mmCIF file of C-alpha atoms and ligand atoms in Angstrom:
data_model
loop_
_atom_site.group_PDB
_atom_site.id
_atom_site.type_symbol
_atom_site.label_atom_id
_atom_site.label_comp_id
_atom_site.label_asym_id
_atom_site.label_seq_id
_atom_site.Cartn_x
_atom_site.Cartn_y
_atom_site.Cartn_z
ATOM 1 C CA MET A 22 0.530 -0.058 -0.097
ATOM 2 C CA SER A 23 1.275 3.153 -1.125
ATOM 3 C CA GLU A 24 1.778 5.715 2.196
ATOM 4 C CA TYR A 25 -1.641 7.635 2.510
ATOM 5 C CA VAL A 26 -3.579 9.001 0.115
ATOM 6 C CA SER A 27 -4.657 11.880 -0.804
ATOM 7 C CA GLY A 28 -7.645 14.300 -1.031
ATOM 8 C CA ASN A 29 -8.681 16.845 0.780
ATOM 9 C CA PRO A 30 -11.523 16.278 3.606
ATOM 10 C CA MET A 31 -11.309 20.277 4.537
ATOM 11 C CA GLY A 32 -13.100 20.795 1.608
ATOM 12 C CA HIS A 33 -11.124 23.543 -1.248
ATOM 13 C CA GLY A 34 -11.425 26.603 0.267
ATOM 14 C CA ASP A 35 -10.434 29.658 -1.455
ATOM 15 C CA THR A 36 -8.924 31.751 0.962
ATOM 16 C CA GLY A 37 -6.272 32.638 0.602
ATOM 17 C CA ASP A 38 -5.026 33.099 4.581
ATOM 18 C CA TYR A 39 -3.252 30.262 5.368
ATOM 19 C CA THR A 40 -2.272 31.303 9.150
ATOM 20 C CA GLN A 41 -5.661 30.020 9.945
ATOM 21 C CA TYR A 42 -4.480 26.297 9.263
ATOM 22 C CA ILE A 43 -1.993 26.871 11.253
ATOM 23 C CA ILE A 44 -1.780 25.091 14.923
ATOM 24 C CA ASP A 45 0.756 24.436 18.136
ATOM 25 C CA GLN A 46 2.749 20.914 16.765
ATOM 26 C CA GLY A 47 1.947 20.231 20.605
ATOM 27 C CA TRP A 48 5.805 18.338 21.418
ATOM 28 C CA LYS A 49 5.706 18.075 24.499
ATOM 29 C CA ASN A 50 2.113 15.673 23.630
ATOM 30 C CA TYR A 51 3.966 13.321 22.024
ATOM 31 C CA THR A 52 3.760 9.823 24.561
ATOM 32 C CA ALA A 53 6.929 7.090 25.075
ATOM 33 C CA GLU A 54 4.257 4.990 22.637
ATOM 34 C CA ASP A 55 4.563 8.356 19.551
ATOM 35 C CA HIS A 56 8.001 8.612 20.194
ATOM 36 C CA GLY A 57 8.652 4.286 19.612
ATOM 37 C CA THR A 58 6.646 4.713 17.091
ATOM 38 C CA TRP A 59 9.103 6.252 15.275
ATOM 39 C CA LYS A 60 11.646 5.018 16.037
ATOM 40 C CA ILE A 61 10.044 1.833 14.877
ATOM 41 C CA LEU A 62 9.577 3.193 11.124
ATOM 42 C CA TYR A 63 12.788 5.690 11.216
ATOM 43 C CA ASN A 64 15.299 2.078 11.799
ATOM 44 C CA LYS A 65 12.906 0.084 8.915
ATOM 45 C CA GLN A 66 13.001 2.782 6.533
ATOM 46 C CA LYS A 67 16.834 4.437 7.094
ATOM 47 C CA GLU A 68 17.591 0.267 6.427
ATOM 48 C CA ILE A 69 15.435 -0.344 3.215
ATOM 49 C CA LEU A 70 17.231 2.949 2.687
ATOM 50 C CA LYS A 71 20.146 2.372 2.289
ATOM 51 C CA GLY A 72 21.660 2.416 -2.027
ATOM 52 C CA ARG A 73 17.486 3.340 -2.669
ATOM 53 C CA ALA A 74 17.434 6.944 -1.156
ATOM 54 C CA CYS A 75 19.252 9.476 -3.142
ATOM 55 C CA ASP A 76 22.604 11.274 -1.685
ATOM 56 C CA GLU A 77 20.527 13.881 -1.561
ATOM 57 C CA PHE A 78 18.057 12.422 0.569
ATOM 58 C CA MET A 79 20.718 10.287 2.705
ATOM 59 C CA ASP A 80 22.717 13.264 3.444
ATOM 60 C CA ASN A 81 21.070 15.718 4.338
ATOM 61 C CA LEU A 82 19.318 13.504 6.310
ATOM 62 C CA ASP A 83 21.857 13.558 8.736
ATOM 63 C CA ARG A 84 23.111 17.087 7.996
ATOM 64 C CA LEU A 85 19.526 17.947 9.831
ATOM 65 C CA LYS A 86 20.526 15.910 12.801
ATOM 66 C CA ILE A 87 17.050 14.476 11.884
ATOM 67 C CA SER A 88 17.380 10.422 14.388
ATOM 68 C CA ASP A 89 15.508 8.071 15.311
ATOM 69 C CA ALA A 90 16.069 9.271 18.949
ATOM 70 C CA GLN A 91 12.350 10.911 18.912
ATOM 71 C CA ILE A 92 9.560 12.613 16.425
ATOM 72 C CA PRO A 93 11.764 16.583 15.260
ATOM 73 C CA ASP A 94 10.452 19.253 17.489
ATOM 74 C CA PHE A 95 9.351 21.588 14.261
ATOM 75 C CA LYS A 96 10.833 24.605 15.891
ATOM 76 C CA GLU A 97 14.864 23.487 16.606
ATOM 77 C CA LEU A 98 15.087 21.482 13.207
ATOM 78 C CA SER A 99 13.863 24.601 11.892
ATOM 79 C CA LYS A 100 16.208 26.661 13.384
ATOM 80 C CA THR A 101 18.438 24.631 11.696
ATOM 81 C CA LEU A 102 16.869 24.086 8.171
ATOM 82 C CA LYS A 103 16.169 28.835 7.925
ATOM 83 C CA SER A 104 20.320 28.954 8.089
ATOM 84 C CA LEU A 105 20.995 26.317 5.430
ATOM 85 C CA THR A 106 17.981 27.556 2.924
ATOM 86 C CA GLY A 107 15.638 29.507 4.176
ATOM 87 C CA TRP A 108 12.828 26.686 4.678
ATOM 88 C CA GLU A 109 11.172 26.142 8.222
ATOM 89 C CA VAL A 110 8.393 23.855 9.256
ATOM 90 C CA VAL A 111 5.338 24.218 10.865
ATOM 91 C CA ALA A 112 2.515 22.025 12.361
ATOM 92 C CA VAL A 113 -0.601 21.417 10.434
ATOM 93 C CA PRO A 114 -3.747 18.925 12.007
ATOM 94 C CA GLY A 115 -4.051 16.993 8.341
ATOM 95 C CA LEU A 116 -4.402 17.742 4.758
ATOM 96 C CA ILE A 117 -4.886 21.745 3.491
ATOM 97 C CA PRO A 118 -7.117 22.636 1.202
ATOM 98 C CA ASP A 119 -4.460 23.839 -2.075
ATOM 99 C CA LEU A 120 -4.452 26.979 -2.045
ATOM 100 C CA PRO A 121 -3.007 27.436 1.610
ATOM 101 C CA PHE A 122 -0.777 24.875 0.108
ATOM 102 C CA PHE A 123 0.744 26.404 -2.624
ATOM 103 C CA GLN A 124 0.788 29.826 -0.077
ATOM 104 C CA LEU A 125 2.916 28.673 2.162
ATOM 105 C CA LEU A 126 5.534 26.420 0.103
ATOM 106 C CA SER A 127 4.797 30.144 -2.301
ATOM 107 C CA GLU A 128 6.755 31.787 1.648
ATOM 108 C CA ARG A 129 9.450 28.608 2.440
ATOM 109 C CA LYS A 130 7.395 27.341 4.805
ATOM 110 C CA PHE A 131 6.142 23.650 4.738
ATOM 111 C CA PRO A 132 3.483 22.009 6.011
ATOM 112 C CA ALA A 133 3.974 19.359 8.634
ATOM 113 C CA GLY A 134 0.805 16.674 9.884
ATOM 114 C CA ASN A 135 1.674 17.237 13.825
ATOM 115 C CA PHE A 136 -0.162 13.665 14.706
ATOM 116 C CA ILE A 137 1.714 9.988 14.474
ATOM 117 C CA ARG A 138 0.214 7.470 13.152
ATOM 118 C CA ARG A 139 -1.074 4.108 15.537
ATOM 119 C CA ARG A 140 0.720 0.772 15.893
ATOM 120 C CA ASP A 141 -2.049 -0.671 13.286
ATOM 121 C CA GLN A 142 -1.395 1.941 10.410
ATOM 122 C CA LEU A 143 2.755 1.426 10.885
ATOM 123 C CA ASP A 144 2.240 0.425 6.814
ATOM 124 C CA TYR A 145 -0.633 2.537 5.247
ATOM 125 C CA ILE A 146 -1.492 5.318 6.887
ATOM 126 C CA GLU A 147 -4.170 8.383 4.741
ATOM 127 C CA GLU A 148 -3.248 11.428 5.976
ATOM 128 C CA PRO A 149 0.438 12.462 5.555
ATOM 129 C CA ASP A 150 1.556 12.113 9.118
ATOM 130 C CA VAL A 151 4.699 13.375 10.469
ATOM 131 C CA PHE A 152 6.208 10.696 9.805
ATOM 132 C CA HIS A 153 5.924 10.844 5.985
ATOM 133 C CA ASP A 154 5.873 14.993 5.817
ATOM 134 C CA LEU A 155 9.740 15.255 8.403
ATOM 135 C CA PHE A 156 11.308 11.887 7.188
ATOM 136 C CA GLY A 157 9.835 11.995 3.197
ATOM 137 C CA HIS A 158 9.462 15.264 2.463
ATOM 138 C CA VAL A 159 11.858 17.541 4.993
ATOM 139 C CA PRO A 160 15.418 16.461 4.119
ATOM 140 C CA LEU A 161 15.984 17.220 0.565
ATOM 141 C CA LEU A 162 14.863 20.819 0.991
ATOM 142 C CA ALA A 163 18.382 21.095 2.619
ATOM 143 C CA ASP A 164 18.949 20.551 -1.317
ATOM 144 C CA PRO A 165 19.387 24.278 -1.493
ATOM 145 C CA THR A 166 17.935 23.016 -5.825
ATOM 146 C CA PHE A 167 15.351 21.220 -4.670
ATOM 147 C CA ALA A 168 14.456 24.047 -1.760
ATOM 148 C CA ASP A 169 14.387 26.375 -4.766
ATOM 149 C CA TYR A 170 12.029 24.179 -7.664
ATOM 150 C CA LEU A 171 9.322 23.543 -4.484
ATOM 151 C CA GLU A 172 9.303 27.595 -3.314
ATOM 152 C CA ALA A 173 8.397 27.324 -6.970
ATOM 153 C CA TYR A 174 6.072 25.294 -7.401
ATOM 154 C CA GLY A 175 3.709 27.404 -4.563
ATOM 155 C CA LYS A 176 4.097 30.242 -6.491
ATOM 156 C CA GLY A 177 2.818 28.114 -9.796
ATOM 157 C CA GLY A 178 0.108 26.877 -7.411
ATOM 158 C CA MET A 179 -0.726 30.409 -6.362
ATOM 159 C CA ARG A 180 -1.211 30.936 -10.370
ATOM 160 C CA ALA A 181 -2.303 27.384 -11.955
ATOM 161 C CA HIS A 182 -5.494 28.084 -9.033
ATOM 162 C CA GLU A 183 -6.347 30.997 -11.339
ATOM 163 C CA HIS A 184 -6.414 29.295 -14.050
ATOM 164 C CA GLY A 185 -8.398 26.413 -12.890
ATOM 165 C CA THR A 186 -5.113 24.129 -13.954
ATOM 166 C CA ILE A 187 -4.890 22.884 -10.779
ATOM 167 C CA LYS A 188 -5.181 19.225 -11.003
ATOM 168 C CA ASN A 189 -2.793 19.520 -13.626
ATOM 169 C CA LEU A 190 -0.532 21.456 -11.234
ATOM 170 C CA ALA A 191 -1.039 18.935 -8.991
ATOM 171 C CA ARG A 192 -0.189 16.151 -11.222
ATOM 172 C CA LEU A 193 2.991 17.843 -11.648
ATOM 173 C CA TYR A 194 3.434 16.941 -7.365
ATOM 174 C CA TRP A 195 3.316 13.936 -7.472
ATOM 175 C CA TYR A 196 4.599 12.235 -9.948
ATOM 176 C CA THR A 197 8.097 14.436 -8.751
ATOM 177 C CA VAL A 198 7.805 15.505 -4.783
ATOM 178 C CA GLU A 199 5.564 12.926 -3.907
ATOM 179 C CA PHE A 200 6.742 9.443 -6.104
ATOM 180 C CA GLY A 201 9.740 11.096 -7.735
ATOM 181 C CA LEU A 202 13.040 8.775 -9.032
ATOM 182 C CA MET A 203 15.767 10.479 -10.123
ATOM 183 C CA ASN A 204 18.858 9.399 -12.736
ATOM 184 C CA THR A 205 22.556 9.077 -11.053
ATOM 185 C CA PRO A 206 25.554 7.224 -11.410
ATOM 186 C CA LYS A 207 25.183 5.159 -9.086
ATOM 187 C CA GLY A 208 21.903 4.039 -10.529
ATOM 188 C CA VAL A 209 18.243 5.083 -9.568
ATOM 189 C CA ARG A 210 17.472 6.613 -7.035
ATOM 190 C CA ILE A 211 13.999 7.325 -4.625
ATOM 191 C CA TYR A 212 13.940 11.077 -4.437
ATOM 192 C CA GLY A 213 10.134 11.613 -3.863
ATOM 193 C CA ALA A 214 8.784 11.222 0.094
ATOM 194 C CA GLY A 215 5.598 9.138 -0.449
ATOM 195 C CA ILE A 216 8.269 6.630 -1.784
ATOM 196 C CA LEU A 217 10.789 7.289 0.256
ATOM 197 C CA SER A 218 8.115 6.835 3.736
ATOM 198 C CA SER A 219 7.014 3.419 3.015
ATOM 199 C CA GLY A 220 8.856 0.181 2.791
ATOM 200 C CA GLY A 221 6.923 -2.080 0.935
ATOM 201 C CA GLU A 222 6.510 1.009 -2.087
ATOM 202 C CA SER A 223 10.875 1.868 -1.413
ATOM 203 C CA VAL A 224 11.693 -0.989 -3.255
ATOM 204 C CA PHE A 225 8.725 -1.998 -5.032
ATOM 205 C CA ALA A 226 9.169 1.303 -6.615
ATOM 206 C CA LEU A 227 12.961 0.300 -7.809
ATOM 207 C CA GLU A 228 12.784 -3.161 -8.886
ATOM 208 C CA ASP A 229 9.600 -4.643 -9.557
ATOM 209 C CA GLN A 230 9.095 -5.477 -12.748
ATOM 210 C CA SER A 231 5.286 -4.844 -12.800
ATOM 211 C CA PRO A 232 5.781 -0.767 -12.757
ATOM 212 C CA ASN A 233 6.697 0.947 -16.172
ATOM 213 C CA ARG A 234 9.533 3.684 -15.503
ATOM 214 C CA ILE A 235 9.374 6.415 -18.181
ATOM 215 C CA LYS A 236 11.249 9.701 -18.478
ATOM 216 C CA PHE A 237 10.449 12.384 -16.813
ATOM 217 C CA ASP A 238 8.589 15.105 -19.365
ATOM 218 C CA LEU A 239 6.616 17.517 -18.036
ATOM 219 C CA LYS A 240 3.948 18.218 -20.654
ATOM 220 C CA ARG A 241 3.544 14.495 -20.052
ATOM 221 C CA VAL A 242 3.359 14.750 -16.141
ATOM 222 C CA MET A 243 0.829 17.027 -16.506
ATOM 223 C CA GLN A 244 -1.951 14.923 -19.017
ATOM 224 C CA THR A 245 -1.731 11.881 -16.352
ATOM 225 C CA ALA A 246 -3.494 10.191 -13.992
ATOM 226 C CA TYR A 247 -2.439 9.026 -10.963
ATOM 227 C CA ARG A 248 -3.101 5.909 -8.245
ATOM 228 C CA VAL A 249 -3.855 7.637 -4.879
ATOM 229 C CA ASP A 250 -4.392 4.366 -3.008
ATOM 230 C CA ASP A 251 -1.763 1.849 -4.086
ATOM 231 C CA TYR A 252 1.440 1.662 -5.559
ATOM 232 C CA GLN A 253 1.960 3.726 -8.767
ATOM 233 C CA PRO A 254 1.322 2.025 -12.015
ATOM 234 C CA THR A 255 4.729 4.055 -13.552
ATOM 235 C CA TYR A 256 7.399 6.381 -12.150
ATOM 236 C CA PHE A 257 8.872 9.309 -13.787
ATOM 237 C CA ILE A 258 12.650 9.239 -13.053
ATOM 238 C CA ILE A 259 14.637 12.806 -13.820
ATOM 239 C CA ASP A 260 17.809 13.081 -14.063
ATOM 240 C CA SER A 261 18.737 15.728 -11.432
ATOM 241 C CA PHE A 262 16.958 18.697 -9.967
ATOM 242 C CA LYS A 263 18.718 20.870 -11.151
ATOM 243 C CA GLN A 264 16.484 19.794 -14.477
ATOM 244 C CA LEU A 265 13.605 19.661 -12.304
ATOM 245 C CA PHE A 266 13.950 23.476 -12.089
ATOM 246 C CA GLU A 267 14.925 24.891 -15.222
ATOM 247 C CA GLU A 268 12.070 22.781 -16.652
ATOM 248 C CA THR A 269 9.346 23.906 -14.156
ATOM 249 C CA TYR A 270 10.748 27.295 -12.945
ATOM 250 C CA GLN A 271 8.229 29.455 -15.549
ATOM 251 C CA ASP A 272 4.869 30.546 -16.440
ATOM 252 C CA PHE A 273 2.715 27.658 -17.651
ATOM 253 C CA SER A 274 0.520 30.193 -19.225
ATOM 254 C CA GLY A 275 0.958 28.934 -22.587
ATOM 255 C CA LEU A 276 0.483 24.827 -21.554
ATOM 256 C CA TYR A 277 -1.951 25.240 -19.536
ATOM 257 C CA LYS A 278 -3.641 26.937 -22.820
ATOM 258 C CA GLU A 279 -2.884 23.875 -24.972
ATOM 259 C CA LEU A 280 -4.089 21.938 -22.214
ATOM 260 C CA LYS A 281 -7.222 22.700 -22.911
ATOM 261 C CA ALA A 282 -7.207 23.463 -26.014
ATOM 262 C CA ALA A 283 -6.281 19.486 -26.502
ATOM 263 C CA PRO A 284 -7.373 18.113 -23.037
ATOM 264 C CA LYS A 285 -6.189 15.117 -22.885
ATOM 265 C CA GLU A 286 -5.815 11.744 -20.327
ATOM 266 C CA PHE A 287 -3.096 9.365 -20.246
ATOM 267 C CA GLY A 288 -4.384 6.490 -18.321
ATOM 268 C CA ALA A 289 -1.830 5.544 -14.646
ATOM 269 C CA ASP A 290 -0.846 2.954 -16.384
ATOM 270 C CA GLN A 291 -0.510 4.202 -19.790
ATOM 271 C CA VAL A 292 2.046 3.740 -21.637
ATOM 272 C CA LEU A 293 2.848 6.104 -24.957
ATOM 273 C CA ALA A 294 3.847 6.048 -28.216
ATOM 274 C CA ASP A 295 6.613 9.252 -28.248
ATOM 275 C CA ASP A 296 7.786 8.110 -24.557
ATOM 276 C CA HIS A 297 10.906 7.759 -23.321
ATOM 277 C CA LEU A 298 10.566 4.194 -21.655
ATOM 278 C CA ILE A 299 13.408 3.074 -18.876
ATOM 279 C CA ASN A 300 11.225 0.190 -18.794
ATOM 280 C CA GLU A 301 7.660 -1.241 -19.537
ATOM 281 C CA GLY A 302 6.353 -2.914 -16.357
ATOM 282 C CA THR A 303 4.198 -6.175 -16.720
ATOM 283 C CA GLN A 304 2.020 -4.620 -14.712
ATOM 284 C CA SER A 305 1.554 -7.946 -12.609
ATOM 285 C CA TYR A 306 0.898 -6.568 -9.872
ATOM 286 C CA HIS A 307 -2.744 -4.002 -10.085
ATOM 287 C CA ARG A 308 -3.710 -7.185 -12.567
ATOM 288 C CA GLY A 309 -6.767 -8.331 -11.139
ATOM 289 C CA ARG A 310 -6.469 -5.154 -8.040
ATOM 290 C CA VAL A 311 -9.695 -3.050 -7.830
ATOM 291 C CA LYS A 312 -8.381 0.356 -9.834
ATOM 292 C CA SER A 313 -9.305 3.706 -8.668
ATOM 293 C CA ALA A 314 -7.954 7.043 -9.964
ATOM 294 C CA SER A 315 -7.533 9.821 -9.857
HETATM 295 N N1 LIG B 5 -2.250 19.558 2.718
HETATM 296 N N2 LIG B 5 -0.619 18.902 4.484
HETATM 297 C C1 LIG B 5 -1.059 19.075 3.489
HETATM 298 N N3 LIG B 5 0.020 18.141 2.648
HETATM 299 C C2 LIG B 5 0.015 18.010 0.649
HETATM 300 O O1 LIG B 5 0.750 16.826 0.921
HETATM 301 C C3 LIG B 5 -1.087 18.368 0.396
HETATM 302 C C4 LIG B 5 -1.877 19.402 1.097
HETATM 303 N N4 LIG B 5 -2.975 20.196 0.626
HETATM 304 C C5 LIG B 5 -3.396 19.456 -0.703
HETATM 305 C C6 LIG B 5 -2.216 19.258 -0.695
HETATM 306 N N5 LIG B 5 -1.077 18.371 -0.457
HETATM 307 C C7 LIG B 5 -2.440 19.214 -2.656
HETATM 308 O O2 LIG B 5 -3.521 19.587 -3.592
HETATM 309 C C8 LIG B 5 -1.632 19.275 -3.368
HETATM 310 O O3 LIG B 5 -1.460 18.345 -4.202
HETATM 311 C C9 LIG B 5 -0.815 19.929 -4.878
HETATM 312 FE FE1 LIG B 6 3.728 14.542 0.938
#
């Protein structure tokens, strides 16, 4: 099962005011069991991610002193993060509407769920919790290029909100920030937080014969549906964060015009004639399972 399900239980509010969603982390309220849950998840992932996560992730996990000892204190962590890239972590109760989410990112504030999953949810949780958000997302915010990309994404989100193209932009987020793979001199590595925080998907995304692995193409990604309830049938591979930033650091108005003029939606498992395929998956994993795409 994938780590969490995207969706928006709090609704698509169109208020521009994100402050109403920010809460105190309440670090003192975590119980010994909560910290213990963090420790179990942390140690399992740290082991699985050796040779699978990109170096930028592993190195920054250490640089930010995110350890198995306890759930990080956002205020402490933010001091270090701010000094490195200007990003900080703020606490939210769960998924928040798109616009405040984008606004926070545009100001280099990363909203992280403050709660941690229960012991019976170690492998699967619907809403992003502190393990997914902190362990999965925060280390890369210390990478200068990725940090720039996410800020630019937030700004792009605010423009997409005006164009009515949030769906296209959300797919870009999904296939990069959440489920992205990167080609490196050492081989294909994980940088997407949805994979990094899921033991099962870390192995599946890189080693299983089932999923397609395709070179990243901006327009293609924006037209591709994704699975919210299970592992991805397709992963897109970038060459570097620099490539990702350069290809996406632009005003998407022209692209949105094209997408609106000739609307297309590719299935989450579809392979196209002009895809730059790294490998075509067998889709054996998803065959026979109940489908739902978004
Ligand atoms: N809220 N807390 C939180 N975390 C997210 O990742 C998130 C969100 N709200 C909206 C949202 N993501 C998405 O719609 C973005 O994809 C595009
Ligand atoms: Fe996430």
